[in-house]
Tab-separated table of C-alpha atoms and ligand atoms in Angstrom:
chain	number	residue	atom	x	y	z
A	1	MET	CA	0.109	-0.155	-0.080
A	2	ARG	CA	1.198	3.247	-0.791
A	3	LEU	CA	1.304	6.746	1.378
A	4	ARG	CA	-1.902	8.416	0.922
A	5	ARG	CA	-1.901	11.127	3.933
A	6	SER	CA	-3.237	13.806	1.907
A	7	ARG	CA	-5.219	13.904	-1.073
A	8	LEU	CA	-5.704	17.236	-2.809
A	9	TYR	CA	-8.672	18.047	-4.665
A	10	VAL	CA	-8.265	20.457	-8.014
A	11	PRO	CA	-11.265	21.304	-10.155
A	12	GLY	CA	-10.686	19.849	-13.371
A	13	ASN	CA	-11.709	23.198	-15.276
A	14	ASN	CA	-9.235	25.480	-13.685
A	15	PRO	CA	-6.081	25.656	-15.869
A	16	LYS	CA	-4.322	27.995	-13.354
A	17	MET	CA	-4.440	25.803	-10.541
A	18	ILE	CA	-3.640	22.430	-12.200
A	19	PRO	CA	-0.153	22.941	-13.415
A	20	PRO	CA	1.299	23.840	-9.898
A	21	ALA	CA	-0.633	21.099	-8.140
A	22	GLY	CA	2.451	18.762	-7.613
A	23	LEU	CA	4.131	21.296	-5.902
A	24	TYR	CA	2.206	21.473	-2.535
A	25	GLY	CA	3.446	18.048	-1.746
A	26	ALA	CA	0.294	16.219	-1.405
A	27	ASP	CA	0.462	12.427	-1.492
A	28	VAL	CA	-2.302	12.577	-3.955
A	29	ILE	CA	-3.723	14.698	-6.475
A	30	SER	CA	-7.418	14.186	-7.537
A	31	LEU	CA	-8.179	16.296	-10.674
A	32	ASP	CA	-11.852	16.653	-10.074
A	33	LEU	CA	-14.595	16.479	-12.763
A	34	GLU	CA	-17.716	16.163	-10.375
A	35	ASP	CA	-18.658	18.749	-8.338
A	36	SER	CA	-16.404	21.367	-8.436
A	37	VAL	CA	-17.074	21.669	-12.389
A	38	PRO	CA	-20.581	23.181	-13.155
A	39	LEU	CA	-22.739	21.412	-15.723
A	40	GLU	CA	-22.102	23.598	-18.818
A	41	TYR	CA	-18.134	22.938	-18.272
A	42	LYS	CA	-18.137	19.316	-18.101
A	43	THR	CA	-16.850	18.470	-21.444
A	44	ASP	CA	-14.385	21.593	-21.336
A	45	ALA	CA	-13.176	19.806	-18.059
A	46	ARG	CA	-12.667	16.870	-19.444
A	47	MET	CA	-10.593	17.769	-22.615
A	48	LEU	CA	-8.264	20.006	-19.908
A	49	VAL	CA	-7.784	17.038	-17.352
A	50	SER	CA	-6.953	14.461	-20.237
A	51	GLU	CA	-4.504	16.916	-21.696
A	52	ALA	CA	-3.223	17.771	-18.399
A	53	LEU	CA	-2.370	13.750	-17.855
A	54	LYS	CA	-0.082	14.053	-20.948
A	55	VAL	CA	1.774	17.009	-20.465
A	56	ILE	CA	1.863	17.872	-16.783
A	57	ASP	CA	4.691	16.067	-14.516
A	58	PHE	CA	3.361	16.206	-11.384
A	59	GLY	CA	6.302	15.031	-9.728
A	60	PRO	CA	7.383	11.681	-8.811
A	61	ALA	CA	6.188	11.265	-5.530
A	62	THR	CA	2.296	12.234	-6.377
A	63	GLU	CA	-0.130	9.585	-7.334
A	64	VAL	CA	-2.151	11.399	-10.054
A	65	THR	CA	-6.088	10.514	-9.974
A	66	VAL	CA	-9.310	11.990	-11.603
A	67	ARG	CA	-12.477	11.983	-9.745
A	68	ILE	CA	-14.842	10.873	-12.496
A	69	ASN	CA	-18.993	11.998	-12.545
A	70	PRO	CA	-21.106	9.398	-10.972
A	71	MET	CA	-21.809	6.375	-13.079
A	72	SER	CA	-25.505	7.035	-13.082
A	73	THR	CA	-25.041	10.501	-14.977
A	74	PRO	CA	-23.966	10.479	-18.741
A	75	TYR	CA	-20.686	12.047	-17.758
A	76	GLY	CA	-19.212	8.907	-16.004
A	77	LYS	CA	-18.657	6.551	-18.841
A	78	TRP	CA	-17.206	9.546	-21.263
A	79	ASP	CA	-15.078	10.751	-18.429
A	80	ILE	CA	-13.325	7.397	-17.999
A	81	LYS	CA	-12.954	7.152	-21.751
A	82	GLN	CA	-11.098	10.416	-22.345
A	83	ILE	CA	-8.763	9.599	-19.151
A	84	VAL	CA	-7.357	6.244	-19.083
A	85	SER	CA	-3.789	6.881	-20.407
A	86	GLU	CA	-0.311	6.032	-19.372
A	87	LYS	CA	0.186	8.696	-16.554
A	88	LEU	CA	-2.951	8.104	-14.925
A	89	HIS	CA	-2.638	5.977	-11.617
A	90	GLY	CA	-6.133	5.913	-10.206
A	91	ILE	CA	-9.779	7.052	-10.293
A	92	TYR	CA	-12.122	7.964	-7.559
A	93	ILE	CA	-15.576	6.976	-8.117
A	94	PRO	CA	-18.037	9.148	-6.309
A	95	LYS	CA	-21.539	8.301	-5.130
A	96	VAL	CA	-20.882	4.528	-4.894
A	97	GLU	CA	-23.881	2.803	-3.820
A	98	SER	CA	-23.439	-1.047	-4.403
A	99	ARG	CA	-20.472	-3.370	-6.092
A	100	GLU	CA	-21.885	-2.706	-9.507
A	101	ASP	CA	-21.000	0.678	-9.724
A	102	VAL	CA	-17.309	-0.507	-8.996
A	103	ILE	CA	-17.436	-3.439	-11.128
A	104	GLN	CA	-18.987	-1.542	-14.316
A	105	VAL	CA	-15.952	1.073	-14.158
A	106	ASP	CA	-13.290	-1.838	-13.493
A	107	ASP	CA	-14.648	-3.300	-16.829
A	108	ILE	CA	-14.690	-0.363	-18.645
A	109	VAL	CA	-10.936	0.415	-17.487
A	110	THR	CA	-9.500	-3.218	-18.374
A	111	ASP	CA	-11.157	-2.873	-21.884
A	112	LEU	CA	-9.487	0.869	-22.333
A	113	GLU	CA	-6.291	-0.731	-21.127
A	114	GLU	CA	-6.599	-3.859	-23.384
A	115	LYS	CA	-7.296	-1.630	-26.385
A	116	LYS	CA	-4.730	1.097	-25.602
A	117	GLY	CA	-1.977	-1.231	-24.878
A	118	LEU	CA	-1.555	-0.172	-21.014
A	119	PRO	CA	-0.488	-2.727	-18.637
A	120	ILE	CA	-3.748	-4.717	-17.364
A	121	GLY	CA	-4.630	-3.489	-13.487
A	122	ARG	CA	-2.319	-0.826	-13.113
A	123	ILE	CA	-4.782	2.210	-12.801
A	124	LYS	CA	-6.304	1.692	-9.201
A	125	LEU	CA	-9.798	2.450	-7.899
A	126	PHE	CA	-11.044	4.257	-5.046
A	127	ALA	CA	-14.922	4.187	-4.142
A	128	THR	CA	-16.383	7.404	-2.665
A	129	LEU	CA	-19.279	6.314	-0.211
A	130	GLU	CA	-21.666	9.281	0.474
A	131	THR	CA	-25.049	8.128	0.654
A	132	ALA	CA	-26.964	6.161	3.299
A	133	LYS	CA	-27.087	3.311	1.071
A	134	GLY	CA	-23.704	3.575	0.268
A	135	ILE	CA	-22.554	3.074	3.680
A	136	ILE	CA	-24.756	0.131	4.355
A	137	ASN	CA	-23.223	-1.651	1.499
A	138	ALA	CA	-19.631	-0.893	2.338
A	139	TYR	CA	-18.405	-4.315	3.075
A	140	ASP	CA	-19.773	-5.632	-0.201
A	141	ILE	CA	-18.259	-2.387	-2.299
A	142	ALA	CA	-14.637	-2.923	-0.086
A	143	ARG	CA	-14.363	-6.471	-1.569
A	144	CYS	CA	-15.535	-6.145	-5.082
A	145	SER	CA	-12.249	-5.450	-7.157
A	146	LYS	CA	-8.745	-6.228	-6.918
A	147	ARG	CA	-8.046	-2.708	-8.285
A	148	LEU	CA	-9.968	-1.005	-5.279
A	149	GLU	CA	-7.106	0.384	-2.751
A	150	ALA	CA	-9.225	2.500	-0.592
A	151	LEU	CA	-12.658	3.256	0.444
A	152	THR	CA	-13.474	7.276	0.981
A	153	ILE	CA	-16.291	8.711	2.772
A	154	GLY	CA	-17.816	11.914	1.441
A	155	GLY	CA	-18.717	14.187	4.157
A	156	GLU	CA	-20.902	17.001	2.532
A	157	ASP	CA	-23.119	14.548	0.505
A	158	LEU	CA	-23.558	12.173	3.316
A	159	THR	CA	-24.688	14.560	5.407
A	160	ALA	CA	-27.322	16.122	3.124
A	161	ASP	CA	-28.636	12.695	2.247
A	162	LEU	CA	-29.127	11.644	5.827
A	163	GLY	CA	-30.760	15.016	6.577
A	164	GLY	CA	-28.309	16.060	9.311
A	165	GLU	CA	-25.892	18.869	9.940
A	166	ARG	CA	-22.131	19.484	9.392
A	167	SER	CA	-20.361	19.954	12.523
A	168	SER	CA	-16.966	20.370	14.194
A	169	THR	CA	-17.702	17.137	16.425
A	170	GLY	CA	-19.004	15.144	13.342
A	171	THR	CA	-22.043	13.748	15.265
A	172	ALA	CA	-23.811	13.430	11.562
A	173	ILE	CA	-21.239	11.328	10.169
A	174	ASN	CA	-19.069	9.378	12.741
A	175	THR	CA	-21.477	6.618	12.628
A	176	ALA	CA	-20.544	6.300	9.080
A	177	ARG	CA	-17.048	6.882	9.225
A	178	SER	CA	-16.695	3.901	11.808
A	179	MET	CA	-18.512	1.722	9.086
A	180	VAL	CA	-16.231	2.640	6.362
A	181	LEU	CA	-13.374	2.295	8.744
A	182	LEU	CA	-14.219	-1.298	9.515
A	183	ALA	CA	-15.435	-2.209	6.470
A	184	ALA	CA	-12.126	-1.298	4.319
A	185	LYS	CA	-9.908	-2.639	7.234
A	186	ALA	CA	-11.754	-5.761	7.001
A	187	ALA	CA	-11.182	-6.069	3.281
A	188	GLY	CA	-7.528	-5.190	3.515
A	189	ILE	CA	-7.656	-1.710	2.119
A	190	GLN	CA	-7.238	1.709	3.230
A	191	ALA	CA	-9.535	4.391	4.585
A	192	ILE	CA	-9.556	7.932	3.346
A	193	ASP	CA	-11.275	10.394	5.120
A	194	THR	CA	-13.692	13.542	3.576
A	195	VAL	CA	-12.546	17.149	3.377
A	196	TYR	CA	-12.482	19.743	6.082
A	197	SER	CA	-14.344	22.702	4.018
A	198	ASP	CA	-13.190	25.746	6.248
A	199	PHE	CA	-9.853	26.436	4.789
A	200	GLY	CA	-9.606	29.529	7.185
A	201	ASP	CA	-9.568	27.067	10.204
A	202	PRO	CA	-6.503	25.176	10.619
A	203	GLU	CA	-6.912	24.333	14.148
A	204	GLY	CA	-10.446	22.720	13.241
A	205	LEU	CA	-8.554	20.848	10.423
A	206	ARG	CA	-5.962	19.544	12.786
A	207	LYS	CA	-8.420	18.433	15.723
A	208	GLU	CA	-10.620	16.624	12.882
A	209	THR	CA	-7.402	14.775	11.196
A	210	GLU	CA	-5.984	13.794	14.839
A	211	MET	CA	-9.540	12.199	15.432
A	212	ILE	CA	-9.619	10.143	12.331
A	213	LYS	CA	-6.065	9.218	12.519
A	214	THR	CA	-6.847	7.943	16.255
A	215	MET	CA	-9.865	5.947	14.442
A	216	GLY	CA	-7.230	4.273	12.206
A	217	TYR	CA	-7.795	6.319	9.063
A	218	ASP	CA	-4.892	6.348	6.427
A	219	GLY	CA	-5.459	9.935	4.929
A	220	LYS	CA	-7.519	12.729	4.483
A	221	ALA	CA	-8.989	14.671	1.466
A	222	CYS	CA	-8.391	18.638	1.138
A	223	ILE	CA	-9.335	21.470	-1.111
A	224	HIS	CA	-6.570	23.613	-0.480
A	225	PRO	CA	-2.846	23.744	-0.420
A	226	SER	CA	-2.266	25.235	3.216
A	227	GLN	CA	-4.310	21.970	4.180
A	228	VAL	CA	-1.544	19.447	3.146
A	229	GLU	CA	1.210	20.257	5.800
A	230	ILE	CA	-1.065	20.004	8.585
A	231	ILE	CA	-2.565	16.957	7.341
A	232	HIS	CA	1.046	15.265	7.184
A	233	SER	CA	2.033	16.944	10.742
A	234	VAL	CA	-0.612	15.019	12.064
A	235	PHE	CA	-0.286	11.543	10.292
A	236	ASP	CA	3.622	11.598	10.232
A	237	PRO	CA	5.310	9.874	13.607
A	238	THR	CA	7.043	12.076	15.566
A	239	PRO	CA	10.792	11.408	16.048
A	240	GLU	CA	10.048	10.042	19.888
A	241	GLN	CA	7.400	7.694	18.395
A	242	ILE	CA	9.855	6.495	15.733
A	243	LEU	CA	12.365	5.879	18.185
A	244	TYR	CA	10.181	3.911	20.364
A	245	ALA	CA	9.523	1.920	17.317
A	246	VAL	CA	12.830	0.594	16.923
A	247	ARG	CA	13.310	0.137	20.372
A	248	VAL	CA	10.213	-2.264	20.260
A	249	LYS	CA	11.385	-4.020	17.195
A	250	MET	CA	14.618	-4.615	18.833
A	251	ALA	CA	13.268	-5.837	22.275
A	252	ILE	CA	11.111	-8.032	20.375
A	253	GLU	CA	13.957	-9.609	18.198
A	254	GLU	CA	16.146	-9.973	21.362
A	255	ALA	CA	13.073	-11.908	22.704
A	256	LYS	CA	12.473	-14.231	19.958
A	257	LYS	CA	16.014	-15.036	20.380
A	258	LYS	CA	15.437	-16.302	23.809
A	259	GLY	CA	12.158	-18.007	22.634
A	260	SER	CA	9.637	-15.422	24.144
A	261	GLY	CA	7.082	-13.640	22.426
A	262	ALA	CA	6.629	-11.004	24.936
A	263	VAL	CA	9.172	-8.762	26.694
A	264	ALA	CA	9.334	-5.800	29.020
A	265	LEU	CA	10.734	-2.459	27.679
A	266	GLY	CA	10.761	-0.128	30.690
A	267	ALA	CA	7.772	-0.585	32.680
A	268	LYS	CA	5.711	-1.865	29.593
A	269	MET	CA	5.126	-5.384	28.058
A	270	ILE	CA	5.472	-5.552	24.682
A	271	ASP	CA	3.807	-8.172	22.832
A	272	ARG	CA	2.058	-8.707	19.039
A	273	PRO	CA	-0.120	-5.656	18.800
A	274	ILE	CA	2.288	-2.999	20.256
A	275	VAL	CA	4.800	-4.922	17.751
A	276	LEU	CA	2.437	-4.394	14.706
A	277	LYS	CA	1.964	-0.738	15.653
A	278	ALA	CA	5.707	-0.043	15.766
A	279	GLU	CA	5.710	-1.974	12.239
A	280	ARG	CA	2.998	0.669	11.024
A	281	VAL	CA	4.860	3.726	12.361
A	282	LEU	CA	8.084	2.730	10.827
A	283	GLU	CA	6.227	1.855	7.567
A	284	ILE	CA	4.778	5.204	7.502
A	285	ALA	CA	8.192	7.071	8.569
A	286	LYS	CA	10.208	4.819	5.760
A	287	MET	CA	7.313	6.078	3.134
A	288	ALA	CA	7.240	9.641	4.251
A	289	ASP	CA	11.194	9.477	3.913
A	290	LEU	CA	11.709	10.204	7.820
A	291	ASP	CA	14.722	9.774	9.602
A	292	ILE	CA	14.974	6.137	11.115
A	293	PRO	CA	17.664	5.497	13.446
A	294	SER	CA	19.645	2.455	13.288
A	295	PRO	CA	19.501	-0.379	15.979
A	296	GLU	CA	23.161	0.517	16.787
A	297	GLU	CA	22.485	4.072	16.976
A	298	VAL	CA	19.471	3.597	18.986
A	299	THR	CA	21.749	1.722	21.178
A	300	GLU	CA	24.236	4.433	21.914
A	301	MET	CA	21.216	7.015	22.345
A	302	MET	CA	20.127	5.035	25.280
A	303	GLN	CA	23.837	4.570	26.510
A	304	GLN	CA	24.073	8.277	26.418
A	305	LYS	CA	20.744	8.716	27.871
A	306	ALA	CA	21.642	6.451	30.863
A	307	LYS	CA	24.930	8.072	31.496
A	308	LYS	CA	23.189	11.468	31.808
A	309	SER	CA	20.563	10.095	34.144
A	310	GLY	CA	23.412	8.536	35.963
A	311	GLY	CA	24.418	11.877	37.314
A	312	GLY	CA	27.627	11.748	34.990
A	313	ASP	CA	28.502	15.015	33.634
A	314	ASP	CA	25.780	17.368	34.365
B	1	COA	N1	-5.646	23.249	-6.150
B	1	COA	C1	-4.587	24.050	-6.563
B	1	COA	N2	-4.187	25.056	-5.939
B	1	COA	C2	-4.939	25.681	-5.429
B	1	COA	C3	-6.231	25.040	-4.805
B	1	COA	C4	-6.330	23.686	-5.151
B	1	COA	N3	-7.411	22.931	-4.642
B	1	COA	N4	-6.847	25.964	-4.066
B	1	COA	C5	-6.074	26.898	-4.024
B	1	COA	N5	-4.907	27.043	-4.872
B	1	COA	C6	-3.925	28.078	-5.433
B	1	COA	C7	-4.574	29.083	-5.774
B	1	COA	O1	-4.690	29.271	-7.216
B	1	COA	C8	-3.427	30.403	-5.232
B	1	COA	O2	-2.353	30.235	-6.294
B	1	COA	P1	-1.376	31.397	-6.194
B	1	COA	O3	-1.182	31.894	-5.246
B	1	COA	O4	-0.376	31.120	-7.411
B	1	COA	O5	-2.251	32.897	-6.874
B	1	COA	C9	-2.865	29.646	-3.918
B	1	COA	O6	-3.335	28.388	-3.884
B	1	COA	C10	-3.842	30.432	-3.058
B	1	COA	O7	-5.218	30.300	-2.890
B	1	COA	P2	-6.420	31.212	-2.218
B	1	COA	O8	-6.358	32.583	-2.645
B	1	COA	O9	-6.032	31.052	-0.633
B	1	COA	O10	-7.586	30.360	-2.576
B	1	COA	P3	-8.610	30.585	-3.755
B	1	COA	O11	-9.609	31.793	-3.615
B	1	COA	O12	-7.715	30.760	-4.891
B	1	COA	O13	-9.149	29.331	-4.021
B	1	COA	C11	-11.131	27.635	-3.373
B	1	COA	C12	-10.300	28.885	-2.862
B	1	COA	C13	-11.813	26.859	-2.230
B	1	COA	C14	-11.848	28.054	-4.689
B	1	COA	C15	-9.915	26.733	-3.862
B	1	COA	O14	-9.233	26.376	-2.813
B	1	COA	C16	-10.722	25.553	-4.668
B	1	COA	O15	-11.257	25.707	-5.579
B	1	COA	N6	-10.198	24.233	-4.077
B	1	COA	C17	-11.022	22.757	-4.356
B	1	COA	C18	-12.392	22.850	-4.672
B	1	COA	C19	-12.658	21.453	-5.074
B	1	COA	O16	-12.260	20.903	-5.648
B	1	COA	N7	-14.017	21.058	-4.529
B	1	COA	C20	-14.601	19.527	-4.631
B	1	COA	C21	-14.485	18.563	-3.806
B	1	COA	S1	-14.890	18.736	-2.179
B	2	MG	MG1	-19.554	14.564	-2.559
């Protein structure tokens, strides 16, 4: 699985915003053909996005995706036909309500890959659940295609469908957030949260990102470049968390040599769930290109620390 902490929406009909979109450091860019594009600009946006996919370099680390129109509209199919190409990494399908919505896209993409001589299966799919029906069918949807790499939740549309109200506590959508997360993880794919629309409220974004990260989410969508760094700072493990994760791995390796599955690190027991968490921290740190100290460096650091706390030179 790749790193998908942040996913920046870029309106597909905006020729000014598309070319520099890769410069903001988002893990994923979603060129949008759906709700940020008014009906009368759908055809222009589709052409602009398909051209951008050919000529613009969004950077080697960026996953380049397009959010198409729903398959229940006449635009969805046309969008796919025009965007499937060498540099497209993935397609976000909005308003998915059943497995058929995803399978239909999968079949069209496979057909186009064959016709265009592209490797079969390279283009990934992402299903956005944003109606009550989609949420109820989440697990069935999560398991329906090998191309599917994540479920995402669409907060604004879901709130409207439920008849609720969007709030900073997420009251209207938190049950759905849990259901999407459970379905995605049970199917072995990622879960990506909805946007925080008020880009003038960095603290609100930080709080919401902390909440969804605590739940188990892998990333969050955003609408403004200033939101990318805030999201990354929440998802990136701190140097202390990385150090602890390396120490956990070292301790458990040591325990294994002695034939034990559990060991104490300080006053805390280290067992399988703690090791899994440490492995996840290290995996994210590696993908995010953060510094990971080697076991030798950690041993030296701990020796220095012990020396200091032993009242040595101070
Ligand atoms: N993608 C790429 N660039 C963006 C961007 C985005 N989503 N949002 C803003 N920028 C750029 C602006 O073009 C501007 O660039 P410049 O400094 O070179 O002129 C810079 O970031 C600062 O933008 P700012 O002036 O603060 O905002 P804005 O008024 O230009 O745009 C929005 C505000 C909300 C209209 C814009 O962020 C946007 O369109 N977001 C995406 C909306 C969307 O896709 N919604 C559908 C999914 S929910
Ligand atoms: Mg939506």
